[in-house]
């Protein structure tokens, strides 16, 4: 049974930081591209960052220089370090495990940026 579980969301002030974690089980983690997406109130889900099984990373233009995605294949975990957060980045943050045959999603973790 495949499980993708996010954690680390919470309330942070503008300019603050959050570190999200996503643990995946039931898959050959090292063979998957892992990605983070977010969906704010009234908005469509958008890609934030991804890291391939080879370690290549890519980011949405809006988060470049502030967010860092990383993976630990030994722990079957992917992380998203988010710095200098802005109120408009309040959203549900979702983890995705992707290969050419499957897409698995977590239930999401809420990140709220507010003073």
C-alpha atoms as a printed R data frame, in Angstrom:
    type eleno elety resid chain resno      x      y       z
1   ATOM     1    CA   UNK     A     1  0.000  0.000   0.000
2   ATOM     2    CA   UNK     A     2  1.397  3.366  -1.054
3   ATOM     3    CA   UNK     A     3  1.394  6.188   1.474
4   ATOM     4    CA   UNK     A     4  2.533  9.756   1.000
5   ATOM     5    CA   UNK     A     5  2.385 11.822   4.173
6   ATOM     6    CA   UNK     A     6  3.223 15.494   4.531
7   ATOM     7    CA   UNK     A     7  4.090 17.285   7.738
8   ATOM     8    CA   UNK     A     8  5.561 20.553   8.937
9   ATOM     9    CA   UNK     A     9  2.882 23.054   8.061
10  ATOM    10    CA   UNK     A    10  1.752 25.719  10.463
11  ATOM    11    CA   UNK     A    11  1.307 29.418  11.095
12  ATOM    12    CA   UNK     A    12  4.209 31.762  10.406
13  ATOM    13    CA   UNK     A    13  4.569 35.523  10.177
14  ATOM    14    CA   UNK     A    14  5.441 37.234   6.892
15  ATOM    15    CA   UNK     A    15  9.137 36.866   6.277
16  ATOM    16    CA   UNK     A    16  9.242 33.686   8.320
17  ATOM    17    CA   UNK     A    17 10.169 30.134   7.392
18  ATOM    18    CA   UNK     A    18  8.634 26.696   7.318
19  ATOM    19    CA   UNK     A    19 10.193 23.338   6.591
20  ATOM    20    CA   UNK     A    20  7.889 20.743   5.110
21  ATOM    21    CA   UNK     A    21  8.578 17.026   5.052
22  ATOM    22    CA   UNK     A    22  7.029 14.292   2.965
23  ATOM    23    CA   UNK     A    23  7.536 10.634   3.766
24  ATOM    24    CA   UNK     A    24  6.621  8.044   1.158
25  ATOM    25    CA   UNK     A    25  6.243  4.310   1.667
26  ATOM    26    CA   UNK     A    26  5.196  1.412  -0.504
27  ATOM    27    CA   UNK     A    27  7.142  2.702  -3.495
28  ATOM    28    CA   UNK     A    28 10.704  2.477  -4.724
29  ATOM    29    CA   UNK     A    29 11.311  6.013  -3.588
30  ATOM    30    CA   UNK     A    30 14.664  6.525  -5.286
31  ATOM    31    CA   UNK     A    31 13.072  5.917  -8.695
32  ATOM    32    CA   UNK     A    32 10.475  8.679  -8.386
33  ATOM    33    CA   UNK     A    33 10.521 12.368  -9.117
34  ATOM    34    CA   UNK     A    34  9.257 14.061  -5.981
35  ATOM    35    CA   UNK     A    35  7.434 17.338  -6.157
36  ATOM    36    CA   UNK     A    36  5.719 19.912  -4.010
37  ATOM    37    CA   UNK     A    37  2.555 21.662  -5.119
38  ATOM    38    CA   UNK     A    38  0.346 24.205  -3.442
39  ATOM    39    CA   UNK     A    39 -3.226 25.375  -3.697
40  ATOM    40    CA   UNK     A    40 -4.297 28.643  -2.136
41  ATOM    41    CA   UNK     A    41 -7.856 29.764  -1.427
42  ATOM    42    CA   UNK     A    42 -9.713 30.164  -4.708
43  ATOM    43    CA   UNK     A    43 -6.643 29.258  -6.727
44  ATOM    44    CA   UNK     A    44 -5.616 26.354  -8.886
45  ATOM    45    CA   UNK     A    45 -3.028 23.900  -7.709
46  ATOM    46    CA   UNK     A    46  0.427 24.927  -8.893
47  ATOM    47    CA   UNK     A    47  3.822 23.317  -8.971
48  ATOM    48    CA   UNK     A    48  6.299 24.781  -6.495
49  ATOM    49    CA   UNK     A    49  9.398 22.623  -6.775
50  ATOM    50    CA   UNK     A    50 10.535 19.187  -7.844
51  ATOM    51    CA   UNK     A    51 13.580 16.968  -7.554
52  ATOM    52    CA   UNK     A    52 14.200 14.121  -9.978
53  ATOM    53    CA   UNK     A    53 15.525 10.690  -9.064
54  ATOM    54    CA   UNK     A    54 18.877 11.939 -10.329
55  ATOM    55    CA   UNK     A    55 18.833 14.935  -8.015
56  ATOM    56    CA   UNK     A    56 18.019 17.641 -10.552
57  ATOM    57    CA   UNK     A    57 15.866 20.356  -9.059
58  ATOM    58    CA   UNK     A    58 13.528 22.889 -10.568
59  ATOM    59    CA   UNK     A    59 11.452 25.662  -9.059
60  ATOM    60    CA   UNK     A    60  8.578 27.939  -9.892
61  ATOM    61    CA   UNK     A    61  9.903 31.392 -10.746
62  ATOM    62    CA   UNK     A    62  8.051 32.894  -7.805
63  ATOM    63    CA   UNK     A    63  9.991 30.836  -5.253
64  ATOM    64    CA   UNK     A    64 13.477 30.751  -6.744
65  ATOM    65    CA   UNK     A    65 16.050 31.899  -4.259
66  ATOM    66    CA   UNK     A    66 13.711 31.415  -1.297
67  ATOM    67    CA   UNK     A    67 12.673 27.750  -1.392
68  ATOM    68    CA   UNK     A    68 14.914 24.700  -1.429
69  ATOM    69    CA   UNK     A    69 13.803 21.169  -2.209
70  ATOM    70    CA   UNK     A    70 15.917 18.211  -1.141
71  ATOM    71    CA   UNK     A    71 15.540 14.469  -0.796
72  ATOM    72    CA   UNK     A    72 16.960 11.770   1.436
73  ATOM    73    CA   UNK     A    73 16.571  8.444  -0.328
74  ATOM    74    CA   UNK     A    74 17.726  6.551   2.760
75  ATOM    75    CA   UNK     A    75 14.745  7.961   4.661
76  ATOM    76    CA   UNK     A    76 12.288  7.937   1.745
77  ATOM    77    CA   UNK     A    77 11.677 11.591   2.497
78  ATOM    78    CA   UNK     A    78 11.609 14.838   0.553
79  ATOM    79    CA   UNK     A    79 11.837 18.263   2.166
80  ATOM    80    CA   UNK     A    80 10.851 21.774   1.223
81  ATOM    81    CA   UNK     A    81 12.574 24.603   3.055
82  ATOM    82    CA   UNK     A    82 10.581 27.787   2.580
83  ATOM    83    CA   UNK     A    83 12.107 31.108   3.587
84  ATOM    84    CA   UNK     A    84 10.895 34.695   3.474
85  ATOM    85    CA   UNK     A    85  7.287 33.596   3.140
86  ATOM    86    CA   UNK     A    86  4.613 35.980   1.947
87  ATOM    87    CA   UNK     A    87  0.928 36.103   2.932
88  ATOM    88    CA   UNK     A    88 -0.168 35.158  -0.584
89  ATOM    89    CA   UNK     A    89  1.702 31.882  -0.139
90  ATOM    90    CA   UNK     A    90 -0.871 30.730   2.344
91  ATOM    91    CA   UNK     A    91 -1.955 27.410   0.882
92  ATOM    92    CA   UNK     A    92 -2.334 23.707   1.262
93  ATOM    93    CA   UNK     A    93  0.999 22.176   0.328
94  ATOM    94    CA   UNK     A    94  0.897 18.770  -1.331
95  ATOM    95    CA   UNK     A    95  3.571 16.207  -2.025
96  ATOM    96    CA   UNK     A    96  3.620 14.197  -5.245
97  ATOM    97    CA   UNK     A    97  5.534 11.080  -6.224
98  ATOM    98    CA   UNK     A    98  5.778 10.682  -9.975
99  ATOM    99    CA   UNK     A    99  7.138  8.204 -12.476
100 ATOM   100    CA   UNK     A   100  5.999  7.478 -16.036
101 ATOM   101    CA   UNK     A   101  3.437  4.977 -14.747
102 ATOM   102    CA   UNK     A   102  2.124  6.350 -11.474
103 ATOM   103    CA   UNK     A   103  1.284  9.530  -9.614
104 ATOM   104    CA   UNK     A   104  0.744  9.435  -5.867
105 ATOM   105    CA   UNK     A   105 -0.450 12.343  -3.771
106 ATOM   106    CA   UNK     A   106 -0.474 13.100  -0.101
107 ATOM   107    CA   UNK     A   107 -3.349 14.678   1.798
108 ATOM   108    CA   UNK     A   108 -1.533 17.970   2.186
109 ATOM   109    CA   UNK     A   109 -0.327 20.162   5.005
110 ATOM   110    CA   UNK     A   110 -1.554 23.708   5.593
111 ATOM   111    CA   UNK     A   111  0.848 26.602   5.601
112 ATOM   112    CA   UNK     A   112 -0.545 29.942   6.762
113 ATOM   113    CA   UNK     A   113  1.418 33.177   6.491
114 ATOM   114    CA   UNK     A   114 -0.154 35.896   8.565
115 ATOM   115    CA   UNK     A   115  0.700 38.519  11.135
